Amino acid sequence: MEATEQIGDLLDNHCADCPTRQELNKIHGSTYSKIDGHCNRECPVGKQLQGLSKHLTRS
């Protein structure tokens, strides 16, 4: 499976219904930097997404 497919799968199956992300959104509103900070530093799925992003290239 390509990195883009894996990323889409993770976003659809883990991030879309993430209760932590939903709670942070309620607390901080649309301040994505606070929400993404949690996802990038604390969430294992977020770390997996970061690893997959290294396989993406511009065309």
Coordinates of N, CA, C and O in Angstrom, one line a residue:
M1 N 0.8 -1.2 0.0 CA 0.0 0.0 0.0 C 0.9 1.2 0.0 O 1.9 1.3 0.7
E2 N 0.6 2.2 -0.8 CA 1.3 3.5 -0.9 C 1.1 4.3 0.3 O 0.1 4.2 1.0
A3 N 2.1 5.2 0.6 CA 2.0 6.1 1.7 C 0.7 6.9 1.8 O 0.1 7.1 2.8
T4 N 0.3 7.4 0.6 CA -1.0 8.2 0.6 C -2.2 7.4 1.0 O -3.1 7.9 1.7
E5 N -2.2 6.1 0.6 CA -3.3 5.3 1.0 C -3.3 5.0 2.4 O -4.3 4.9 3.1
Q6 N -2.1 4.7 3.0 CA -1.9 4.5 4.4 C -2.3 5.7 5.2 O -3.0 5.5 6.3
I7 N -2.0 6.9 4.8 CA -2.3 8.1 5.5 C -3.8 8.3 5.5 O -4.4 8.5 6.5
G8 N -4.4 8.1 4.3 CA -5.9 8.2 4.2 C -6.6 7.2 5.1 O -7.6 7.5 5.8
D9 N -6.1 6.0 5.2 CA -6.7 4.9 6.0 C -6.6 5.3 7.5 O -7.6 5.2 8.2
L10 N -5.4 5.8 7.9 CA -5.3 6.2 9.3 C -6.2 7.4 9.7 O -6.8 7.4 10.7
L11 N -6.3 8.4 8.8 CA -7.1 9.5 9.0 C -8.6 9.1 9.1 O -9.3 9.6 10.0
D12 N -9.0 8.3 8.2 CA -10.4 7.8 8.2 C -10.8 6.9 9.3 O -11.9 7.1 9.9
N13 N -9.9 6.0 9.7 CA -10.2 5.0 10.7 C -9.8 5.4 12.1 O -10.3 4.8 13.1
H14 N -8.9 6.4 12.3 CA -8.5 6.7 13.7 C -8.7 8.1 14.0 O -9.2 8.4 15.1
C15 N -8.4 9.0 13.1 CA -8.5 10.5 13.5 C -9.9 11.1 13.4 O -10.2 11.9 14.2
A16 N -10.6 10.6 12.4 CA -12.0 11.2 12.2 C -12.9 11.1 13.4 O -13.6 12.0 13.8
D17 N -12.8 10.0 14.2 CA -13.6 9.8 15.3 C -12.9 9.8 16.6 O -13.3 9.3 17.7
C18 N -11.7 10.4 16.6 CA -10.8 10.4 17.8 C -11.5 11.2 18.9 O -11.7 12.5 18.8
P19 N -11.8 10.6 20.1 CA -12.4 11.4 21.2 C -11.5 12.5 21.7 O -12.0 13.5 22.1
T20 N -10.2 12.2 21.8 CA -9.3 13.3 22.3 C -9.3 14.5 21.4 O -9.4 15.6 21.9
R21 N -9.2 14.2 20.1 CA -9.3 15.4 19.1 C -10.6 16.1 19.2 O -10.6 17.4 19.2
Q22 N -11.7 15.4 19.4 CA -13.0 16.1 19.5 C -13.0 16.9 20.8 O -13.6 18.0 20.8
E23 N -12.5 16.4 21.9 CA -12.5 17.1 23.2 C -11.6 18.4 23.1 O -12.0 19.4 23.5
L24 N -10.4 18.2 22.5 CA -9.5 19.4 22.3 C -10.2 20.4 21.4 O -10.0 21.6 21.6
N25 N -10.9 20.0 20.4 CA -11.6 21.0 19.5 C -12.7 21.7 20.3 O -12.9 22.9 20.1
K26 N -13.4 21.1 21.2 CA -14.4 21.7 22.1 C -13.7 22.8 23.0 O -14.2 23.9 23.2
I27 N -12.6 22.4 23.6 CA -11.9 23.3 24.5 C -11.2 24.5 23.8 O -11.4 25.6 24.2
H28 N -10.6 24.2 22.7 CA -9.8 25.3 22.0 C -10.5 25.8 20.7 O -9.9 26.7 20.1
G29 N -11.6 25.3 20.4 CA -12.3 25.8 19.2 C -11.5 25.4 17.9 O -11.1 24.3 17.8
S30 N -11.3 26.4 17.1 CA -10.6 26.0 15.8 C -9.1 26.4 15.9 O -8.5 26.7 14.9
T31 N -8.5 26.3 17.1 CA -7.1 26.5 17.2 C -6.4 25.2 16.9 O -6.0 24.5 17.8
Y32 N -6.1 25.0 15.6 CA -5.6 23.7 15.2 C -4.2 23.5 15.7 O -3.7 22.4 15.9
S33 N -3.4 24.6 16.0 CA -2.1 24.4 16.5 C -2.1 23.7 17.8 O -1.2 22.8 18.1
K34 N -3.0 23.9 18.7 CA -3.1 23.2 20.0 C -3.5 21.7 19.7 O -2.9 20.8 20.3
I35 N -4.4 21.5 18.8 CA -4.9 20.1 18.6 C -3.8 19.4 17.9 O -3.5 18.2 18.2
D36 N -3.2 20.0 16.8 CA -2.2 19.3 16.1 C -0.9 19.0 17.0 O -0.2 18.1 16.8
G37 N -0.7 19.9 17.9 CA 0.4 19.7 18.8 C 0.3 18.5 19.6 O 1.2 17.7 19.8
H38 N -0.9 18.2 20.1 CA -1.2 17.0 20.8 C -1.0 15.8 19.8 O -0.3 14.8 20.2
C39 N -1.6 15.9 18.7 CA -1.5 14.7 17.7 C -0.1 14.4 17.3 O 0.3 13.3 17.2
N40 N 0.7 15.5 17.1 CA 2.1 15.3 16.6 C 3.0 14.8 17.7 O 4.0 14.1 17.5
R41 N 2.8 15.2 19.0 CA 3.7 14.9 20.0 C 3.3 13.7 20.9 O 4.1 13.0 21.5
E42 N 2.0 13.5 21.1 CA 1.5 12.5 22.1 C 0.8 11.3 21.5 O 0.8 10.3 22.1
C43 N 0.2 11.5 20.3 CA -0.6 10.4 19.8 C 0.3 9.4 18.9 O 1.0 9.9 18.0
P44 N 0.2 8.1 19.2 CA 0.9 7.2 18.4 C 0.5 7.2 16.9 O 1.4 7.0 16.0
V45 N -0.7 7.4 16.6 CA -1.2 7.5 15.2 C -0.6 8.7 14.6 O -0.2 8.7 13.4
G46 N -0.6 9.8 15.3 CA 0.0 11.1 14.7 C 1.5 10.9 14.4 O 2.0 11.3 13.4
K47 N 2.2 10.2 15.3 CA 3.6 9.9 15.0 C 3.8 9.0 13.8 O 4.7 9.1 13.0
Q48 N 2.8 8.0 13.6 CA 2.9 7.2 12.5 C 2.6 8.0 11.2 O 3.3 7.7 10.2
L49 N 1.7 8.9 11.3 CA 1.4 9.8 10.1 C 2.7 10.6 9.7 O 3.0 10.8 8.6
Q50 N 3.4 11.1 10.7 CA 4.6 11.9 10.5 C 5.6 11.0 9.8 O 6.3 11.4 8.9
G51 N 5.7 9.7 10.2 CA 6.7 8.8 9.6 C 6.3 8.6 8.1 O 7.2 8.5 7.3
L52 N 5.0 8.4 7.9 CA 4.6 8.1 6.5 C 4.8 9.4 5.6 O 5.0 9.2 4.4
S53 N 4.7 10.6 6.2 CA 4.8 11.8 5.4 C 6.2 11.9 4.8 O 6.4 12.6 3.8
K54 N 7.2 11.2 5.4 CA 8.6 11.3 4.9 C 8.7 10.6 3.5 O 9.7 10.7 2.8
H55 N 7.7 9.7 3.2 CA 7.7 9.0 1.9 C 7.0 9.7 0.8 O 6.9 9.2 -0.3
L56 N 6.4 10.9 1.1 CA 5.7 11.7 0.1 C 6.7 12.6 -0.6 O 7.7 13.1 -0.1
T57 N 6.5 12.8 -1.9 CA 7.3 13.7 -2.7 C 6.4 14.6 -3.6 O 5.2 14.2 -3.8
R58 N 6.9 15.7 -3.9 CA 6.2 16.6 -4.8 C 6.3 16.2 -6.2 O 7.4 15.7 -6.6
S59 N 5.3 16.4 -7.0 CA 5.4 16.1 -8.4 C 5.1 17.3 -9.3 O 4.8 18.3 -8.9

